[in-house]
Amino acid sequence: MPLPTQRILLPALLLLAGASTADNDLNWVDREEMATFPPVQQRVVPDWCGGMYYNPSVGLPVEGSDTVVTADHSTLTQNGLISLDGDVLIEQPGRRITTDSARLDQSTGKYELESGMRLESDQATFIADNMSGQTRRREGTLQGVRYSLFDIASRGSADYITIQGNTTTITNGSYTTCAPGSNGWSLHGKRISLDRDKGWGEAENVVLKVKSTPVFWLPWITFPIDDRRKTGLLFPTISIGDANGLDISQPVYINIHPQMDATLAPRYIDGRGSGIDSEFRYLTPYGEGDISYGILFNDRKFDNEDREVARWTHNGSVGRWTLETDFNYVSDDFYFKDLDTGLEISSQTHLPRLAEARYYGRTWQVLGRMQSWQTIDPTLADEDLPYRRLPQLQLTGDPTLFGPLKGLWLSDVTAFDRSSTDDSGKATGLRGHMAPALSLRLQNTWGYLEPRGRIYHTRYQLDDVPMGEEERPELTTWGASVDSGMIFERPGNWFGTSYTQTLEPRLFFNKVAYEDQSGLPNFDSRELTFSYNALFRENRFIGYDRIGDEEKIALGLTSRFLHDASGREQLRLRVAQGFYFDDRKVVTDDPLEDPTDDQTPLVGDARWNFASDWYLYTEAQWDLEENERERSNFQIGYNDRERRVFNVGYHDRPADDIQESEISAIVPVHRHWRVVGRWMYDLDNQRTLETMAGAEYRNCCWKLRLLSQRELTDEDGDGDLEGDSTIWLQIQMIGLGGFGGQVDSLLERSIPGYRREYE
């Protein structure tokens, strides 16, 4: 019969890093066996693995539960010695021990399990020849051990395992995440010490074996056993390209503080030289930030000059204030064309240097900003360089005045400046802008009506004004608009599914009075790219230097199909067009649209979420007066947020001579294999812009990726594009690490929808 007794023999559980054996006695459950479990006990087996470690038969742990002991024979002596023999079972909810013979001295706490033992829980399995120890000091020693850990899907073996409190020592032990029967790789150590309090382990005389063949040896190594960080070597990044040849970097991780860390990565580029990339991350009560710096010494392909790149980003908040910085620096205009940095600074024409603070109140918002740019396009003339904002101060708000009547306030004061080396002759100075408005929004469930009136006033105080122009020009004009819409609904049933269809007509009238603005500077205004949303804006310019005169009516129609059970928007269709009553007189030097047109292009778009993981988006603009297409886009995509991604895109802008197509995909072709590809093609010039092709193999213990990328780049900055090929290799031992992690960054940049966390 069961014999209740004090808790014995469970201090060693869950203190090891693990592996599995070819036998099925470490609770390895394959895909077919999992399907036989009751639905509530079934777990999802990863696609790339044939099974998982799992033991539902022991149940879940219960704090404070009694230990129940059963045996064929049991004796209890007067001095407190308990002897158990024959089918001994020591059990608690969530854990149990089976053995043939057990001895416990209640007076000293010493215990012995002889003739083999098996220790199981909902998290691990241990099989040993024998086990002995001391319960009061939480000590135990297992001999001839095989074990599996479920949470990291690993297994291993050891001659001895010794447990003292939260410290476990493994003698002549092994570790692998490969499935039973597979020895793709395994780690062997003469002595392995695991410290649960610190979250790290140490190993001596370590040998890495691949298919039982030793391939790497280290006299000493440390490694994590939980998610805490520790200083040490990371795995290298290796690539081979046409332009730079072999490119290898070896990062070193430095754990400075729980809220600070750094990475130093010495780098060698064949044909150019050596350098170092570095990154410092921090977390404070005021936000988080990242400081990156990289240098290549004496680049042999760049006149032996040092080449540098740096970036500082910060995002945080203090009360209702948000803080942001984004400061970038590069030593020369061709850095990003020549070198692929691991610092994640994208190549672009202008690198931002930004510091701003925003206050978000219930009614009022405040913005303070300092902004400048580093231009890295040597072909741009001085007059085409952007202005610096030093500083910009802005106040916006929407106070309620009476009932549905609201006041809308916008005021902005900005000091615009240019570089001291600028020879463009453009004016600089101070600009103040105000645009107060009154808005009356009347709305109900079936529609809304919102008339609005606004005053625009802009005043300048300029320096370096060309002869004959005003130093203090100003502008005052007004605008009025009426925005209205209705919402009609009807129930529907398509293919046995209930939907609600809406029909939402929209009418927008906008009037902005004309004022001559030819004598005003243009610091930051430009015409909006035409789109559906641009039809329903009050000002057809962004920035405050130009207030676009117009008298226009815009008509829009939207229809949505909403899934009744989930509320998800399954399909959205939109179409709109604007009609002008007069020509537009306020234009920029290079207007995007003809200011004398009587009507805008007809614009329409559609988004169809036609399955849980599929979407289709298309947009088209058609000039009805000329009966020609102005713009069209098409995208279809699939993403199961796990391992499958597929995208097809087409972009056509005849006015800009752009006609491009794009196909990208990550597609499983087998349980262990995926193919990766991307193809961008210039239909107008009939040339391939970029290709990427590769394959990935993954099972329980390996992940290997081999990618080949070829893209057209402007190596010399003369506008002539030439092909550049690069080969990327990534090898990862699941649960241990790998090299080539830059491949994940490449896939995130190249394939829309790919996220490394899905892996």
XYZ file of C-alpha atoms in Angstrom, residues 203-721:
519
model
C 33.232 23.756 -19.301
C 36.791 22.481 -19.382
C 38.527 20.525 -22.129
C 35.627 20.967 -24.572
C 35.410 19.051 -27.873
C 32.845 19.733 -30.592
C 32.082 16.634 -32.646
C 30.292 16.421 -35.979
C 29.089 12.905 -36.818
C 31.326 11.574 -34.021
C 34.373 13.278 -35.567
C 36.162 15.888 -33.402
C 36.337 19.195 -35.285
C 37.038 21.819 -32.608
C 38.684 21.936 -29.185
C 38.759 24.573 -26.474
C 40.504 24.337 -23.109
C 37.748 26.376 -21.447
C 34.420 27.917 -22.407
C 31.461 29.621 -20.742
C 27.887 29.482 -22.024
C 24.390 30.566 -20.916
C 21.855 28.217 -19.349
C 19.090 30.842 -19.250
C 18.437 34.219 -20.901
C 20.969 36.209 -18.849
C 23.906 37.753 -20.682
C 27.632 37.203 -20.221
C 30.801 38.564 -21.753
C 32.326 36.300 -24.380
C 32.901 35.509 -28.044
C 30.021 35.470 -30.505
C 30.144 33.527 -33.746
C 31.783 35.215 -36.743
C 30.115 36.681 -39.839
C 31.566 35.609 -43.197
C 30.729 36.666 -46.750
C 32.466 36.581 -50.126
C 31.772 39.198 -52.814
C 33.065 40.361 -56.178
C 34.005 43.833 -54.952
C 35.578 43.050 -51.587
C 36.417 39.352 -51.666
C 36.459 37.678 -48.251
C 34.815 39.774 -45.523
C 35.022 38.356 -42.001
C 34.313 39.851 -38.590
C 34.586 38.292 -35.132
C 32.289 39.964 -32.579
C 33.052 40.003 -28.864
C 30.099 40.588 -26.530
C 30.714 42.626 -23.350
C 28.123 42.528 -20.579
C 28.740 45.821 -18.771
C 25.629 46.067 -16.613
C 22.109 44.576 -16.589
C 21.067 47.708 -18.503
C 24.199 48.201 -20.603
C 26.151 46.047 -23.016
C 28.516 46.396 -25.938
C 29.841 44.489 -28.920
C 33.293 44.865 -30.470
C 33.830 43.184 -33.825
C 37.303 43.219 -35.411
C 36.839 43.047 -39.188
C 39.042 42.066 -42.098
C 38.181 42.738 -45.753
C 40.426 41.116 -48.322
C 41.908 43.757 -50.630
C 40.925 46.693 -48.399
C 42.308 46.163 -44.924
C 41.199 45.717 -41.348
C 39.065 47.665 -38.933
C 36.567 47.303 -36.142
C 32.815 47.715 -35.694
C 31.371 48.512 -32.286
C 27.970 48.899 -30.705
C 26.894 50.115 -27.252
C 23.340 49.655 -25.984
C 21.794 51.162 -22.878
C 18.495 51.279 -21.027
C 17.700 54.081 -18.583
C 14.545 55.453 -16.890
C 14.465 57.985 -19.751
C 14.503 55.450 -22.579
C 16.730 53.126 -24.558
C 19.484 53.900 -27.009
C 22.123 52.490 -29.301
C 25.520 53.962 -30.206
C 27.397 52.396 -33.134
C 30.817 53.178 -34.556
C 32.875 51.477 -37.242
C 36.246 52.246 -38.778
C 38.262 50.676 -41.595
C 41.920 51.644 -41.370
C 43.868 52.657 -44.480
C 41.460 51.342 -47.114
C 43.758 50.209 -49.923
C 41.021 50.770 -52.524
C 40.300 54.300 -51.265
C 43.692 56.036 -51.333
C 44.676 54.433 -48.009
C 42.254 56.678 -46.126
C 40.499 55.748 -42.889
C 36.771 55.283 -43.393
C 34.309 55.744 -40.559
C 30.603 55.371 -39.877
C 28.645 56.167 -36.706
C 25.098 56.355 -35.436
C 23.307 57.281 -32.196
C 19.621 56.541 -31.726
C 17.521 57.061 -28.620
C 13.822 56.585 -27.896
C 12.282 57.276 -24.538
C 9.758 59.188 -22.502
C 9.510 61.305 -19.377
C 5.931 61.677 -18.207
C 3.946 62.974 -21.200
C 7.134 63.843 -23.094
C 8.686 61.548 -25.699
C 12.348 61.909 -26.632
C 14.042 60.823 -29.852
C 17.466 61.186 -31.409
C 18.828 59.844 -34.682
C 22.323 61.111 -35.415
C 24.319 59.654 -38.336
C 27.829 60.258 -39.636
C 29.863 58.757 -42.459
C 33.358 59.753 -43.505
C 32.779 59.809 -47.285
C 30.026 59.699 -49.896
C 30.885 56.207 -51.137
C 31.017 54.355 -47.833
C 27.719 52.514 -48.303
C 28.493 51.697 -51.917
C 31.801 50.086 -50.972
C 31.190 48.586 -47.551
C 28.306 46.659 -46.044
C 28.349 47.586 -42.379
C 26.769 45.522 -39.668
C 25.576 48.707 -37.996
C 22.211 48.755 -39.833
C 22.603 52.274 -41.248
C 20.806 52.284 -44.576
C 22.305 53.858 -47.647
C 20.431 56.971 -48.699
C 20.990 60.408 -50.200
C 20.749 62.289 -46.906
C 21.645 60.934 -43.469
C 19.489 62.505 -40.731
C 20.779 64.216 -37.631
C 17.743 64.659 -35.445
C 16.918 65.461 -31.842
C 13.326 66.111 -30.840
C 11.015 66.191 -27.848
C 7.222 65.906 -28.053
C 4.609 66.613 -25.398
C 1.243 64.865 -25.704
C -1.514 66.401 -23.598
C -5.218 65.751 -23.815
C -5.792 68.981 -25.725
C -2.381 70.438 -26.538
C 0.752 69.005 -28.113
C 4.218 70.573 -28.208
C 7.145 69.759 -30.508
C 10.744 70.870 -30.152
C 13.162 69.753 -32.874
C 16.741 70.207 -34.029
C 17.415 68.703 -37.452
C 20.161 68.714 -40.025
C 21.432 66.382 -42.724
C 24.640 64.921 -44.046
C 24.376 64.674 -47.822
C 26.225 61.709 -49.308
C 25.303 62.237 -52.955
C 28.215 64.076 -54.628
C 26.109 64.859 -57.728
C 23.774 67.234 -55.860
C 24.394 70.947 -56.307
C 24.425 73.276 -53.295
C 21.006 74.731 -54.164
C 19.473 71.226 -53.961
C 20.705 70.544 -50.428
C 18.065 70.592 -47.662
C 17.851 73.299 -45.020
C 18.696 72.688 -41.382
C 16.089 73.348 -38.678
C 17.927 74.976 -35.777
C 15.499 74.832 -34.005
C 11.805 74.150 -34.733
C 9.108 74.828 -32.109
C 5.491 73.860 -32.696
C 2.235 74.042 -30.728
C -0.944 72.239 -31.831
C -4.261 71.637 -30.114
C -7.991 71.076 -30.528
C -9.781 72.731 -27.576
C -13.545 72.273 -27.349
C -15.296 75.648 -27.462
C -18.994 74.803 -27.269
C -20.717 71.490 -27.902
C -19.413 70.055 -31.192
C -17.598 73.325 -32.006
C -13.850 72.975 -31.708
C -10.935 75.282 -32.184
C -7.985 73.912 -34.127
C -4.647 75.559 -33.439
C -1.360 75.193 -35.302
C 1.630 77.454 -34.740
C 5.198 76.825 -35.803
C 8.414 78.831 -35.465
C 11.490 77.492 -37.271
C 14.982 78.860 -37.823
C 16.359 77.668 -41.173
C 20.086 77.592 -41.796
C 22.570 76.272 -44.341
C 26.124 75.020 -44.183
C 28.905 77.596 -43.923
C 30.407 76.133 -47.107
C 27.159 76.539 -49.073
C 27.561 78.658 -52.235
C 23.954 78.529 -53.443
C 23.144 82.099 -52.401
C 19.837 80.994 -50.891
C 18.336 83.002 -48.064
C 18.224 81.759 -44.477
C 16.309 83.009 -41.486
C 13.293 82.665 -39.246
C 9.784 81.604 -40.263
C 6.666 81.883 -38.141
C 3.458 80.192 -39.247
C -0.040 80.076 -37.763
C -3.112 78.242 -39.046
C -5.984 78.561 -36.533
C -9.337 77.056 -37.506
C -12.908 76.519 -36.318
C -14.430 73.101 -36.906
C -17.981 71.898 -36.307
C -18.259 68.100 -36.540
C -21.816 66.765 -36.620
C -21.929 62.992 -36.709
C -24.170 60.028 -36.160
C -23.911 56.300 -36.747
C -25.077 56.771 -40.345
C -22.849 59.709 -41.346
C -21.090 62.962 -40.567
C -20.819 66.592 -41.684
C -17.837 68.789 -40.796
C -17.542 72.376 -42.030
C -14.232 74.094 -41.258
C -12.776 77.557 -41.685
C -9.069 78.389 -41.397
C -6.746 81.386 -41.514
C -3.174 80.942 -42.808
C -0.540 83.460 -41.787
C 3.201 83.165 -42.439
C 5.884 85.738 -41.616
C 9.642 85.698 -42.282
C 12.738 87.396 -40.945
C 15.436 86.605 -43.529
C 19.201 86.912 -43.827
C 21.388 86.878 -46.941
C 18.494 88.034 -49.105
C 19.360 88.638 -52.783
C 19.271 92.224 -53.963
C 15.735 93.501 -54.554
C 13.931 90.937 -52.373
C 12.202 91.608 -49.063
C 13.816 90.709 -45.754
C 10.475 90.435 -43.942
C 7.873 89.127 -46.373
C 4.595 87.770 -45.088
C 1.503 85.944 -46.289
C -2.097 85.882 -45.098
C -4.873 83.919 -46.748
C -7.877 81.857 -45.794
C -9.484 78.529 -46.549
C -12.804 76.819 -46.001
C -13.817 73.204 -46.408
C -16.772 70.906 -45.906
C -16.203 67.206 -45.397
C -19.210 64.894 -45.393
C -19.935 61.218 -45.631
C -22.613 58.600 -45.141
C -22.474 54.940 -44.133
C -24.925 52.382 -45.462
C -24.860 48.752 -44.350
C -26.491 45.550 -45.477
C -26.076 41.938 -44.386
C -24.856 39.365 -46.832
C -23.877 35.736 -47.089
C -21.166 34.537 -49.437
C -20.134 30.894 -49.655
C -21.885 30.148 -46.373
C -20.198 32.943 -44.418
C -22.021 35.962 -42.975
C -20.700 39.391 -43.915
C -21.738 43.002 -43.506
C -21.204 45.150 -46.582
C -20.884 48.901 -46.235
C -21.279 51.618 -48.834
C -19.613 54.882 -47.794
C -19.925 57.843 -50.173
C -17.825 60.895 -49.308
C -18.059 64.477 -50.543
C -15.324 67.007 -49.823
C -15.321 70.648 -50.877
C -12.237 72.785 -50.367
C -11.594 76.450 -51.092
C -8.257 78.167 -50.460
C -7.958 81.784 -51.554
C -5.081 82.743 -53.838
C -2.271 84.965 -52.631
C 0.904 85.623 -54.587
C 3.752 83.671 -52.969
C 6.448 84.073 -55.609
C 8.395 86.440 -53.333
C 8.532 83.995 -50.445
C 11.418 81.602 -49.837
C 10.778 77.884 -50.008
C 12.505 76.203 -47.103
C 10.629 72.904 -46.842
C 7.469 72.870 -48.982
C 6.805 70.431 -51.778
C 3.805 69.151 -53.639
C 2.179 66.005 -52.330
C 2.390 62.879 -54.417
C -1.120 62.290 -55.670
C -3.057 59.545 -53.898
C -6.519 58.747 -52.581
C -5.884 60.439 -49.225
C -4.336 63.542 -50.847
C -7.726 64.355 -52.404
C -9.192 65.102 -48.988
C -6.512 67.455 -47.636
C -6.917 71.181 -47.112
C -3.447 72.131 -48.367
C -2.009 70.355 -51.422
C 1.533 71.148 -50.180
C 3.416 69.816 -47.195
C 5.492 72.341 -45.284
C 4.338 75.873 -44.522
C 6.077 77.968 -47.189
C 3.390 77.341 -49.777
C -0.374 77.424 -49.273
C -1.947 75.869 -52.345
C -4.823 77.853 -53.799
C -7.653 75.743 -55.105
C -11.379 75.450 -55.434
C -12.117 71.772 -55.648
C -14.752 69.182 -54.999
C -13.680 65.591 -54.381
C -15.975 62.589 -54.590
C -15.070 59.275 -52.993
C -16.772 55.950 -52.573
C -15.665 53.142 -50.238
C -17.165 49.709 -49.787
C -16.055 47.267 -47.103
C -16.898 43.629 -46.489
C -16.673 42.858 -42.759
C -16.630 39.307 -41.450
C -19.459 39.117 -38.900
C -17.882 36.478 -36.660
C -14.493 38.202 -36.256
C -15.162 41.799 -37.356
C -12.168 41.497 -39.713
C -12.159 43.614 -42.844
C -12.097 41.030 -45.610
C -12.282 43.368 -48.599
C -11.992 47.138 -49.070
C -12.689 48.919 -52.354
C -12.127 52.652 -52.852
C -12.431 55.032 -55.780
C -12.226 58.833 -55.868
C -11.702 61.823 -58.148
C -11.382 65.572 -57.729
C -12.766 68.371 -59.926
C -11.356 71.915 -60.049
C -13.344 75.082 -60.661
C -10.257 77.161 -61.464
C -6.582 76.820 -62.402
C -3.998 76.652 -59.613
C -1.641 79.591 -59.564
C 0.685 78.608 -56.692
C 3.107 76.036 -58.075
C 6.638 74.828 -57.408
C 9.494 74.933 -59.911
C 8.782 71.349 -60.987
C 5.057 70.660 -60.441
C 3.912 67.071 -60.285
C 0.503 67.827 -61.809
C -0.591 70.219 -64.544
C -2.086 73.255 -62.707
C -4.498 73.891 -65.561
C -6.199 70.484 -65.460
C -9.921 70.583 -64.757
C -9.887 67.313 -62.908
C -7.540 64.973 -61.092
C -6.799 61.469 -62.257
C -9.294 58.841 -61.196
C -7.700 56.905 -58.362
C -8.812 53.574 -56.993
C -7.390 50.914 -54.747
C -8.425 47.583 -53.309
C -7.181 45.386 -50.477
C -8.480 41.855 -50.255
C -7.570 39.670 -47.280
C -8.862 36.621 -49.081
C -7.490 34.081 -46.602
C -6.054 34.145 -43.117
C -2.496 34.509 -44.454
C -3.061 35.967 -47.936
C -3.642 39.529 -49.085
C -3.901 41.337 -52.389
C -3.445 45.082 -52.848
C -3.751 47.014 -56.053
C -3.848 50.720 -56.881
C -4.352 52.522 -60.162
C -4.490 56.140 -61.347
C -6.012 56.996 -64.702
C -6.026 60.359 -66.481
C -9.520 60.508 -67.989
C -8.783 63.638 -70.018
C -5.782 62.097 -71.791
C -7.154 58.556 -71.482
C -3.849 57.180 -70.223
C -2.511 55.415 -67.164
C -0.489 57.541 -64.737
C 0.400 54.995 -62.084
C -0.364 51.415 -61.143
C 0.768 49.114 -58.387
C 0.004 45.494 -57.683
C 1.028 43.362 -54.709
C 0.024 39.900 -53.617
C 1.521 38.384 -50.525
C 1.399 35.384 -48.236
C 2.864 35.092 -44.750
C 1.996 32.338 -42.287
C 4.176 34.080 -39.641
C 6.206 30.895 -39.306
C 8.285 29.657 -42.256
C 6.481 30.572 -45.483
C 6.614 33.957 -47.230
C 5.588 34.831 -50.788
C 5.350 38.228 -52.544
C 4.683 39.382 -56.090
C 4.767 43.069 -56.946
C 4.477 45.322 -59.984
C 5.106 49.095 -60.057
C 4.488 51.308 -63.065
C 5.002 55.075 -63.288
C 5.185 56.037 -66.981
C 5.999 59.691 -66.248
C 9.183 58.643 -64.389
C 10.076 55.806 -66.784
C 9.724 53.309 -63.966
C 8.296 49.885 -64.679
C 9.513 47.232 -62.267
C 8.437 43.803 -61.145
C 9.447 41.901 -58.048
C 9.058 38.329 -56.868
C 10.305 37.079 -53.506
C 9.607 33.931 -51.571
C 10.694 31.572 -48.829
C 9.011 28.273 -49.682
C 9.319 24.880 -47.955
C 9.959 22.102 -50.441
C 10.381 19.418 -47.789
C 9.984 19.166 -44.046
C 13.672 20.062 -43.677
C 14.293 22.181 -46.793
C 13.267 25.688 -47.855
C 14.265 27.640 -50.926
C 14.818 31.398 -50.775
C 14.629 33.740 -53.721
C 14.140 37.316 -54.876
C 14.089 38.832 -58.360
C 13.725 42.510 -59.190
C 13.450 43.317 -62.893
C 13.480 46.667 -64.694
C 10.890 46.176 -67.441
C 11.545 49.612 -68.934
C 15.275 48.986 -69.507
C 14.932 45.209 -69.735
C 17.532 44.395 -67.099
C 17.677 42.557 -63.805
C 18.232 44.877 -60.855
C 18.741 42.263 -58.170
C 18.612 38.499 -57.769
C 18.947 36.437 -54.637
C 18.736 32.669 -54.510
C 19.537 30.160 -51.851
C 18.493 27.186 -49.801
C 18.013 26.410 -46.141
C 18.236 23.072 -44.399
C 16.922 22.688 -40.877
C 16.315 19.824 -38.500
C 16.327 19.491 -34.728
C 20.030 20.233 -34.398
C 21.201 22.064 -37.567
C 20.212 25.131 -39.545
C 22.262 25.897 -42.664
C 21.683 28.677 -45.186
C 23.576 29.398 -48.383
C 22.580 32.547 -50.292
C 23.882 34.091 -53.472
C 23.048 37.747 -54.161
C 23.721 39.798 -57.270
C 22.715 43.448 -57.543
C 23.447 46.452 -59.730
C 25.463 49.087 -57.902
C 27.103 52.362 -58.802
C 30.630 51.624 -57.625
C 32.251 54.792 -59.005
C 29.397 57.238 -58.467
C 29.263 58.068 -62.183
C 25.737 56.737 -62.711
C 26.846 53.546 -64.483
C 25.462 50.443 -62.790
